[in-house]
Coordinates of C-alpha atoms in Angstrom, one line a residue:
X48 CA 64.8 70.8 78.4
X49 CA 62.7 68.2 76.6
X50 CA 59.9 66.5 78.5
X51 CA 57.9 63.5 77.4
X52 CA 54.6 62.6 79.0
X53 CA 54.6 58.8 79.3
X54 CA 51.2 58.2 81.0
X55 CA 49.4 59.1 84.2
X56 CA 52.2 60.6 86.4
X57 CA 55.1 59.3 84.4
X58 CA 57.5 61.8 82.7
X59 CA 60.9 61.7 81.2
X60 CA 62.8 65.0 81.4
X61 CA 66.0 65.3 79.3
X62 CA 68.4 68.1 80.4
X63 CA 71.8 68.8 78.8
X64 CA 73.7 66.7 81.3
X65 CA 71.2 64.2 82.7
X66 CA 67.9 62.5 82.1
X67 CA 65.3 62.3 84.9
X68 CA 62.6 59.7 84.8
X69 CA 59.6 60.0 87.2
X70 CA 57.0 57.4 88.2
X71 CA 57.2 55.3 85.0
X72 CA 55.0 52.3 85.0
X73 CA 53.1 52.7 81.7
X74 CA 53.6 54.3 78.3
X75 CA 56.4 53.9 75.8
X76 CA 59.8 55.2 76.9
X77 CA 61.6 57.2 74.2
X78 CA 65.1 56.1 73.3
X79 CA 67.6 57.3 76.0
X80 CA 70.8 59.0 74.9
X81 CA 73.7 56.7 75.2
X82 CA 76.2 57.7 77.8
X83 CA 74.0 60.4 79.4
X84 CA 73.5 59.7 83.2
X85 CA 69.9 58.7 84.2
X86 CA 68.2 59.3 87.5
X87 CA 65.1 57.2 88.0
X88 CA 62.7 58.4 90.6
X89 CA 59.7 56.3 91.9
X90 CA 57.7 58.3 94.4
X91 CA 55.9 55.4 96.1
X92 CA 54.8 51.8 95.8
X93 CA 51.4 52.2 94.3
X94 CA 51.2 50.3 91.0
X95 CA 50.2 53.4 89.1
X96 CA 53.5 55.0 90.1
X97 CA 56.0 52.1 90.5
X98 CA 56.8 49.1 88.3
X99 CA 60.0 47.0 89.0
X100 CA 60.7 47.1 85.3
X101 CA 62.5 50.4 86.0
X102 CA 65.5 48.3 87.2
X103 CA 66.0 46.9 83.7
X104 CA 67.2 50.4 82.8
X105 CA 70.5 49.5 84.5
X106 CA 71.8 47.9 81.3
X107 CA 75.4 49.1 81.3
X108 CA 74.8 51.8 78.6
X109 CA 74.9 54.7 81.1
X110 CA 75.4 55.7 84.7
X111 CA 72.1 55.0 86.5
X112 CA 70.8 55.8 90.0
X113 CA 67.4 54.9 91.5
X114 CA 65.6 57.0 94.1
X115 CA 62.8 55.2 95.8
X116 CA 60.1 56.7 98.1
X117 CA 59.8 55.2 101.5
X118 CA 57.6 52.1 101.3
X119 CA 59.3 50.6 98.2
X120 CA 61.2 48.0 100.2
X121 CA 64.3 46.3 99.0
X122 CA 63.8 43.2 101.0
X123 CA 65.4 39.9 100.0
X124 CA 62.0 38.7 98.9
X125 CA 61.3 41.7 96.8
X126 CA 64.8 41.7 95.2
X127 CA 64.3 38.1 94.2
X128 CA 60.8 38.7 92.9
X129 CA 62.0 41.7 90.9
X130 CA 65.1 40.0 89.6
X131 CA 67.2 42.8 91.2
X132 CA 70.9 42.1 91.2
X133 CA 73.1 43.1 94.0
X134 CA 74.9 45.5 91.6
X135 CA 71.7 47.3 90.7
X136 CA 70.4 47.3 94.4
X137 CA 73.6 49.1 95.3
X138 CA 72.5 51.9 93.0
X139 CA 69.2 52.4 94.8
X140 CA 68.5 54.8 97.6
X141 CA 65.3 54.8 99.6
X142 CA 64.3 58.2 100.9
X143 CA 61.8 59.6 103.4
X144 CA 60.4 63.1 103.3
X145 CA 62.7 65.9 104.4
X146 CA 65.9 64.4 103.1
X147 CA 68.5 65.7 100.6
X148 CA 70.6 63.5 98.4
X149 CA 73.2 64.0 95.6
X150 CA 72.8 60.7 93.6
X151 CA 74.7 61.9 90.5
X152 CA 77.4 64.6 90.0
X153 CA 75.7 68.0 89.7
X154 CA 72.3 66.7 90.8
X155 CA 70.6 67.6 94.1
X156 CA 67.4 66.0 95.2
X157 CA 65.2 67.2 98.1
X158 CA 62.2 65.2 99.2
X159 CA 58.9 66.2 100.8
X160 CA 56.6 63.9 102.7
X161 CA 53.4 62.8 100.9
X162 CA 49.8 63.1 102.0
X163 CA 49.4 59.6 100.6
X164 CA 52.5 57.4 100.5
X165 CA 56.2 57.9 99.7
X166 CA 57.6 61.3 98.8
X167 CA 57.6 64.2 96.4
X168 CA 60.9 65.0 94.5
X169 CA 62.5 68.4 94.0
X170 CA 65.4 68.0 91.7
X171 CA 68.0 70.6 90.8
X172 CA 70.3 69.9 87.8
X173 CA 71.9 71.9 85.0
X174 CA 70.6 75.1 86.6
X175 CA 67.0 73.9 86.4
X176 CA 64.7 73.0 89.3
X177 CA 62.0 70.3 88.6
X178 CA 59.3 69.3 91.1
X179 CA 57.4 66.0 90.8
X180 CA 54.7 65.8 93.5
X181 CA 54.0 62.1 93.4
X182 CA 50.8 61.7 95.4
X183 CA 51.5 64.8 97.5
X184 CA 48.2 66.5 97.0
X185 CA 45.3 68.1 98.8
X186 CA 43.0 65.1 98.7
X187 CA 39.6 66.4 99.5
X188 CA 36.9 63.7 99.0
X189 CA 33.2 64.6 98.9
X190 CA 31.5 62.3 101.4
X191 CA 34.6 61.6 103.4
X192 CA 34.5 62.3 107.2
X193 CA 34.9 66.1 107.7
X194 CA 37.7 65.5 110.3
X195 CA 39.6 63.4 107.7
X196 CA 39.4 66.2 105.2
X197 CA 40.5 68.8 107.7
X198 CA 43.5 66.7 108.7
X199 CA 44.3 66.3 105.0
X200 CA 44.3 70.1 104.5
X201 CA 46.6 70.6 107.5
X202 CA 49.0 67.9 106.4
X203 CA 49.1 69.1 102.8
X204 CA 49.9 72.7 103.8
X205 CA 52.5 71.6 106.3
X206 CA 54.3 69.2 103.9
X207 CA 54.2 71.7 101.0
X208 CA 55.4 74.7 103.1
X209 CA 59.2 74.2 102.2
X210 CA 58.3 75.2 98.6
X211 CA 57.1 78.7 99.7
X212 CA 58.7 81.2 97.4
X213 CA 61.0 78.7 95.7
X214 CA 61.6 79.2 92.0
X215 CA 60.6 76.0 90.2
X216 CA 61.1 75.8 86.5
X217 CA 58.8 72.9 85.9
X218 CA 56.2 71.3 88.3
X219 CA 54.3 68.2 87.7
X220 CA 51.3 68.3 89.9
X221 CA 48.2 66.1 90.4
X222 CA 45.0 67.4 88.8
X223 CA 42.7 64.5 89.6
X224 CA 39.2 64.6 88.0
X225 CA 37.8 62.0 90.5
X226 CA 37.7 64.8 93.0
X227 CA 35.6 67.1 90.9
X228 CA 36.1 70.8 91.6
X229 CA 37.9 69.8 94.8
X230 CA 40.6 68.5 92.6
X231 CA 41.6 72.1 92.0
X232 CA 42.7 72.6 95.6
X233 CA 46.1 71.0 95.3
X234 CA 47.5 72.6 92.1
X235 CA 46.0 76.0 93.0
X236 CA 47.8 75.9 96.4
X237 CA 51.1 74.8 94.8
X238 CA 50.9 77.6 92.2
X239 CA 50.1 80.2 94.9
X240 CA 52.8 78.9 97.2
X241 CA 55.8 78.6 94.9
X242 CA 57.2 80.5 92.0
X243 CA 56.3 77.9 89.4
X244 CA 57.2 78.8 85.9
X245 CA 55.5 75.9 84.1
X246 CA 52.9 73.4 85.4
X247 CA 52.3 70.1 83.7
X248 CA 49.1 68.4 85.0
X249 CA 49.3 64.7 85.9
X250 CA 47.3 61.9 87.6
X251 CA 44.3 62.7 85.4
X252 CA 43.4 59.1 84.5
X253 CA 43.2 60.0 80.8
X254 CA 40.6 62.8 81.4
X255 CA 42.8 65.5 79.9
X256 CA 39.8 67.8 79.4
X257 CA 39.8 68.4 83.2
X258 CA 42.7 70.8 82.7
X259 CA 40.3 73.2 80.9
X260 CA 37.9 72.9 83.8
X261 CA 40.6 73.9 86.2
X262 CA 41.6 76.9 84.0
X263 CA 38.0 78.0 83.7
X264 CA 37.9 78.1 87.5
X265 CA 41.4 79.5 87.9
X266 CA 42.2 81.5 84.8
X267 CA 45.1 83.3 86.6
X268 CA 47.2 80.2 86.0
X269 CA 46.6 79.8 82.3
X270 CA 49.9 81.3 81.3
X271 CA 51.8 78.8 83.4
X272 CA 49.8 75.7 82.6
X273 CA 50.9 73.4 79.8
X274 CA 48.0 71.1 78.9
X275 CA 48.7 67.4 78.5
X276 CA 46.5 65.9 75.8
X277 CA 48.0 62.5 74.9
X278 CA 50.5 59.8 75.7
X279 CA 53.9 60.4 74.3
X280 CA 53.4 64.1 74.0
X281 CA 56.7 66.0 74.0
X282 CA 57.5 69.5 75.2
X283 CA 60.7 71.4 74.5
X284 CA 61.8 74.7 76.2
X285 CA 65.0 76.7 75.9

């Protein structure tokens, strides 16, 4: 598996039989292998996770499918605005949380609801399981109404529960420095809940040093955490 960090929450994962593209809106996309199927996942409609330029990847060079989180609406108006042809629209599937799809041969995708908008993706392909959380996170904001924060905690734990005990070879999880130390809540809970072998932080707004702050507070996760330090950084694992 080779994974490229594009920017923010955007990643390209190349497996032997398929390429998986998550939440690409910014950053340079590496050359895609000709002929290898491509699954493009956009977790939700926020502009730091979704850009309609993804549809230009349906260029006839490979088999492509698009999985879109609920809220990315394929209305006639949007299709016209995005220049989305009927042929490409037919390759799109809009998913809510709690669904399972097989968009390409040998690929299974399960979705979880998000505590913000859209979905999180759990993709199984080539014997590997990859989780991209989108904006599914324990969003605890200092100064927010305590009842809101309590509801967020309850929703996060309920939505993430299907991951309990699941083996996940790679998880891309929000580690958001805007929350301060409360930004540790989400990734810590994910890492305690599931059998995550490797964790790539995301949604860091360019503050990559926040990973070290997380590891200083939660050193038990150091051996599973793969720090991201720059756009275009690549990681390869056997």
